[in-house]
Amino acid sequence: MQYNRIDIMQQPTVFRKSLAEFIGTFMLVFFGVGSVHTATLCGAQVGLWQIAVVWGLVIAFAIFMTGAVSGGHLNPAMTLVFAVRRGLPWREVGPYWIGQFAGAIVAAAFLFFLFGPMLRDYEESKGVIRGEPGSVVTARCYGEYYSSPDSIPNKAVRPWSESAWREQAKLVPHGIAFCAEMFGTAILALVVFAVTDHRNHARPAAHLVPLFIGLTISMLISVLAPLTQAGFNPARDFGPRLFAYFAGWGEVAIPGPNGVGFLTVYIIAPCVGSVLGGTIYDWAIRPALPLEE
């Protein structure tokens, strides 16, 4: 097959970058959130680590697929820190975010199309009424909640009443949830900056970078998911959450039992954490690295 050298050398347009982010984020949400569907509805994933591995692998594969076009951010918080610390043009931030959120929403809609009958059957079997407080058990297939529904001590208590949820929420108050999401995203940004820094001679080979990033996500999920379901990505949470709002969960999805937490914990905290992690890397680690030749 013959390729035009001019086409090969052309830089991707902003539209192409946004489209790549759309496709990559669609993949991320379809497989990642899909694993939450199968775990909840089918018992397909018997442990947290299995879900964490699915997330890590799909993130790696999505970065492999989109990295050469858009950088493979797949996360508004990562796009933000690359604009703040790595010179990504601010005019591209909006198109990146549009692609990311749109990809997440479309993936959530497709999952609902596929699993809709199973969701209804599960709710009927558990006596759950969609849109009522107890329906968080299925709403969490889309958005995220703290404390994680899976960390409820007595799993026989289903469906959960509003009072039971408030009692459970005391295990992970808003401040802890915010810090967990901020810290997790800061660690992610630190790793991303480290493995992509050309001055870091210990960085992995370029073709291994997505795997290291995916493994980082898996490790973070294995520790922090019992607290907040481990978001670290505003598009991953808000895109499916917004779809769930219109798909019948209503106020259980937005604002949800955590109130303003859907905004502060799952959107603001990751954005703050990414910039914090990138700044720490540039302040504490990068100055000690050899200068580029």
Coordinates of C-alpha atoms in Angstrom, one line a residue:
M1 CA 0.0 0.0 0.0
Q2 CA 1.4 3.4 -1.0
Y3 CA 1.1 6.4 1.3
N4 CA 1.5 10.0 0.5
R5 CA 4.5 11.4 2.4
I6 CA 2.8 14.8 2.8
D7 CA -0.2 13.1 4.5
I8 CA 2.2 11.2 6.8
M9 CA 4.0 14.3 7.8
Q10 CA 0.9 16.5 8.4
Q11 CA 0.1 17.3 12.0
P12 CA -3.4 16.1 13.2
T13 CA -6.0 18.8 13.1
V14 CA -7.8 19.7 16.3
F15 CA -10.9 17.9 15.0
R16 CA -8.9 14.7 14.5
K17 CA -7.5 15.0 18.0
S18 CA -11.0 15.5 19.4
L19 CA -12.2 12.6 17.4
A20 CA -9.4 10.4 18.7
E21 CA -10.3 11.4 22.3
F22 CA -13.9 10.6 21.6
I23 CA -13.0 7.1 20.3
G24 CA -10.5 6.4 23.1
T25 CA -12.8 7.6 25.9
F26 CA -15.6 5.5 24.3
M27 CA -13.4 2.4 24.6
L28 CA -12.4 3.3 28.1
V29 CA -16.0 3.7 29.4
F30 CA -17.4 0.8 27.4
F31 CA -15.0 -1.8 28.8
G32 CA -14.4 -0.2 32.2
V33 CA -18.0 0.7 33.0
G34 CA -19.1 -2.4 31.2
S35 CA -17.1 -4.5 33.7
V36 CA -19.0 -2.7 36.5
H37 CA -22.3 -3.8 34.8
T38 CA -21.2 -7.4 34.5
A39 CA -20.0 -7.5 38.1
T40 CA -23.2 -6.0 39.4
L41 CA -25.7 -7.8 37.2
C42 CA -24.0 -11.1 36.6
G43 CA -21.4 -11.6 39.3
A44 CA -18.9 -11.9 36.4
Q45 CA -16.1 -10.3 38.3
V46 CA -15.5 -12.0 41.6
G47 CA -13.1 -9.5 43.0
L48 CA -12.0 -5.9 42.9
W49 CA -8.7 -6.7 41.3
Q50 CA -10.4 -8.3 38.3
I51 CA -12.3 -5.0 37.6
A52 CA -9.1 -3.0 38.2
V53 CA -7.3 -5.1 35.6
V54 CA -10.0 -4.5 33.0
W55 CA -9.7 -0.8 33.6
G56 CA -5.9 -0.8 33.4
L57 CA -5.9 -2.9 30.2
V58 CA -8.5 -0.8 28.4
I59 CA -6.7 2.4 29.3
A60 CA -3.4 1.0 27.9
F61 CA -5.1 -0.2 24.7
A62 CA -6.9 3.2 24.2
I63 CA -3.6 5.1 24.7
F64 CA -1.9 2.8 22.2
M65 CA -4.7 3.6 19.7
T66 CA -4.9 7.3 20.2
G67 CA -1.6 8.4 21.6
A68 CA 0.0 9.2 18.2
V69 CA -2.9 11.5 17.3
S70 CA -4.0 13.3 20.4
G71 CA -1.6 12.1 23.1
G72 CA -4.2 9.7 24.5
H73 CA -5.3 11.9 27.4
L74 CA -8.8 10.3 27.6
N75 CA -9.4 12.3 30.8
P76 CA -10.2 16.1 31.2
A77 CA -8.0 16.2 34.2
M78 CA -5.0 15.0 32.2
T79 CA -5.8 17.5 29.4
L80 CA -5.9 20.3 32.0
V81 CA -2.5 19.4 33.5
F82 CA -0.9 19.2 30.0
A83 CA -2.2 22.7 29.3
V84 CA -1.0 24.0 32.6
R85 CA 2.4 22.3 32.7
R86 CA 3.3 21.0 29.2
G87 CA 2.2 23.7 26.8
L88 CA -0.9 22.1 25.3
P89 CA -2.6 25.1 23.6
W90 CA -5.5 26.3 25.6
R91 CA -7.6 26.6 22.4
E92 CA -7.4 22.8 22.2
V93 CA -8.6 22.1 25.7
G94 CA -12.3 22.6 24.9
P95 CA -12.3 20.3 21.8
Y96 CA -10.5 17.7 23.9
W97 CA -13.1 17.9 26.6
I98 CA -16.0 17.7 24.2
G99 CA -14.6 14.6 22.6
Q100 CA -14.0 13.0 26.0
F101 CA -17.4 13.7 27.5
A102 CA -19.2 12.8 24.3
G103 CA -17.4 9.5 24.1
A104 CA -18.3 8.7 27.7
I105 CA -22.0 9.6 27.1
V106 CA -22.3 7.5 23.9
A107 CA -20.5 4.5 25.6
A108 CA -23.0 4.7 28.5
A109 CA -25.9 4.9 26.1
F110 CA -24.6 1.8 24.3
L111 CA -24.2 -0.1 27.5
F112 CA -27.7 0.8 28.5
F113 CA -28.9 -0.5 25.2
L114 CA -27.1 -3.8 25.7
F115 CA -27.8 -4.3 29.4
G116 CA -31.2 -2.6 29.7
P117 CA -33.2 -5.8 30.0
M118 CA -30.8 -7.2 32.6
L119 CA -30.9 -4.0 34.6
R120 CA -34.7 -4.1 34.7
D121 CA -34.7 -7.8 35.7
Y122 CA -32.1 -7.2 38.4
E123 CA -34.1 -4.3 39.9
E124 CA -37.3 -6.3 39.9
S125 CA -35.6 -9.2 41.6
K126 CA -34.2 -6.9 44.3
G127 CA -37.3 -4.9 44.7
V128 CA -35.5 -1.8 43.5
I129 CA -37.5 1.1 42.0
R130 CA -35.4 3.1 39.6
G131 CA -35.2 6.7 40.7
E132 CA -35.8 5.9 44.4
P133 CA -32.9 5.9 46.9
G134 CA -32.4 2.2 46.8
S135 CA -31.7 2.3 43.1
V136 CA -28.2 3.5 43.7
V137 CA -27.4 -0.2 43.5
T138 CA -27.9 0.0 39.7
A139 CA -27.1 3.7 39.3
R140 CA -23.5 3.0 40.3
C141 CA -23.2 1.0 37.1
Y142 CA -22.9 4.5 35.5
G143 CA -21.9 7.2 38.0
E144 CA -19.8 6.8 41.1
Y145 CA -20.6 7.1 44.8
Y146 CA -18.9 7.3 48.2
S147 CA -18.7 5.3 50.1
S148 CA -18.7 2.7 47.4
P149 CA -21.9 0.6 47.6
D150 CA -19.8 -2.6 47.7
S151 CA -18.2 -1.5 51.0
I152 CA -21.5 -1.7 52.8
P153 CA -20.9 -4.0 55.8
N154 CA -24.1 -6.0 55.7
K155 CA -24.8 -6.8 52.0
A156 CA -28.0 -8.4 52.9
V157 CA -29.5 -5.0 53.5
R158 CA -31.0 -4.4 50.0
P159 CA -32.4 -2.2 48.7
W160 CA -30.8 0.5 50.8
S161 CA -33.1 3.1 52.3
E162 CA -32.1 6.7 52.4
S163 CA -31.4 6.5 56.1
A164 CA -29.2 3.4 55.6
W165 CA -27.3 5.2 52.9
R166 CA -26.7 8.2 55.2
E167 CA -25.4 5.9 57.9
Q168 CA -23.1 4.2 55.4
A169 CA -21.8 7.5 54.1
K170 CA -20.4 8.3 57.5
L171 CA -17.6 5.8 56.7
V172 CA -16.3 8.0 54.0
P173 CA -17.2 11.6 54.6
H174 CA -16.9 14.3 51.9
G175 CA -13.5 15.4 52.9
I176 CA -11.9 12.0 52.8
A177 CA -13.6 11.3 49.4
F178 CA -12.3 14.5 48.0
C179 CA -8.8 13.7 49.2
A180 CA -8.9 10.2 47.8
E181 CA -9.8 11.4 44.3
M182 CA -7.4 14.2 44.4
F183 CA -4.5 12.0 45.7
G184 CA -5.3 9.3 43.2
T185 CA -5.3 11.7 40.3
A186 CA -2.1 13.3 41.5
I187 CA -0.3 10.0 41.6
L188 CA -1.6 9.3 38.1
A189 CA -0.3 12.7 36.8
L190 CA 3.1 12.0 38.5
V191 CA 3.5 8.7 36.7
V192 CA 2.3 10.1 33.4
F193 CA 4.9 12.9 33.6
A194 CA 7.6 10.5 34.7
V195 CA 7.1 7.9 31.9
T196 CA 6.8 10.6 29.2
D197 CA 9.6 12.8 30.2
H198 CA 12.5 12.6 27.7
R199 CA 14.9 13.8 30.4
N200 CA 14.1 10.8 32.5
H201 CA 16.6 8.2 31.3
A202 CA 14.9 5.5 33.5
R203 CA 11.6 5.9 31.6
P204 CA 10.2 2.8 29.9
A205 CA 10.4 2.4 26.1
A206 CA 7.7 4.3 24.3
H207 CA 5.7 1.2 23.4
L208 CA 5.5 0.3 27.1
V209 CA 4.3 3.7 28.4
P210 CA 0.6 2.9 28.0
L211 CA 1.1 -0.3 30.0
F212 CA 2.7 1.5 32.9
I213 CA -0.1 4.1 32.9
G214 CA -2.7 1.3 32.8
L215 CA -1.0 -0.6 35.6
T216 CA -0.9 2.6 37.7
I217 CA -4.7 2.9 37.3
S218 CA -5.2 -0.8 38.3
M219 CA -3.1 -0.3 41.5
L220 CA -5.0 2.9 42.4
I221 CA -8.4 1.2 41.9
S222 CA -7.3 -1.7 44.1
V223 CA -6.7 0.6 47.0
L224 CA -9.2 3.5 46.5
A225 CA -12.2 2.0 44.9
P226 CA -13.7 0.8 48.2
L227 CA -13.8 4.5 49.2
T228 CA -15.0 6.3 46.1
Q229 CA -15.2 3.7 43.3
A230 CA -11.9 5.3 42.1
G231 CA -12.9 7.8 39.4
F232 CA -9.8 10.0 38.7
N233 CA -11.6 11.1 35.5
P234 CA -14.4 13.7 35.2
A235 CA -15.5 12.3 31.9
R236 CA -15.7 8.7 33.1
D237 CA -18.0 9.8 36.0
F238 CA -20.1 12.7 34.7
G239 CA -20.7 11.4 31.2
P240 CA -22.4 8.1 32.3
R241 CA -23.9 9.9 35.3
L242 CA -25.6 12.4 33.0
F243 CA -27.0 9.6 30.8
A244 CA -28.3 7.8 33.9
Y245 CA -30.1 11.0 35.0
F246 CA -32.1 11.0 31.8
A247 CA -32.5 7.2 31.7
G248 CA -34.7 7.1 34.7
W249 CA -32.4 7.4 37.8
G250 CA -33.1 11.1 38.0
E251 CA -31.9 12.7 41.3
V252 CA -30.3 9.4 42.4
A253 CA -27.8 10.1 39.6
I254 CA -27.6 13.9 39.8
P255 CA -27.0 15.2 42.4
G256 CA -27.3 11.7 44.0
P257 CA -27.2 10.8 47.7
N258 CA -23.7 12.5 48.1
G259 CA -25.2 15.9 47.1
V260 CA -22.7 18.3 45.8
G261 CA -20.1 15.5 45.9
F262 CA -20.8 14.6 42.3
L263 CA -19.2 17.9 41.4
T264 CA -16.6 18.4 44.1
V265 CA -15.3 14.8 44.5
Y266 CA -15.6 13.5 40.9
I267 CA -14.9 16.7 38.8
I268 CA -13.1 19.3 40.9
A269 CA -10.9 16.9 42.9
P270 CA -9.4 15.1 39.9
C271 CA -8.7 18.4 38.2
V272 CA -7.0 19.8 41.3
G273 CA -5.1 16.5 41.8
S274 CA -3.8 16.4 38.2
V275 CA -2.3 19.9 38.4
L276 CA -0.9 19.2 41.9
G277 CA 0.7 15.9 40.7
G278 CA 2.2 17.6 37.6
T279 CA 3.5 20.5 39.7
I280 CA 5.1 18.2 42.3
Y281 CA 6.9 16.3 39.5
D282 CA 8.2 19.5 37.9
W283 CA 9.2 21.0 41.2
A284 CA 10.6 17.9 43.1
I285 CA 11.9 15.5 40.4
R286 CA 12.5 17.1 37.0
P287 CA 15.1 19.6 38.2
A288 CA 17.3 16.7 39.3
L289 CA 17.2 15.1 35.8
P290 CA 19.9 15.6 33.2
L291 CA 19.2 18.5 30.8
E292 CA 18.2 17.5 27.3
E293 CA 21.1 17.4 24.8

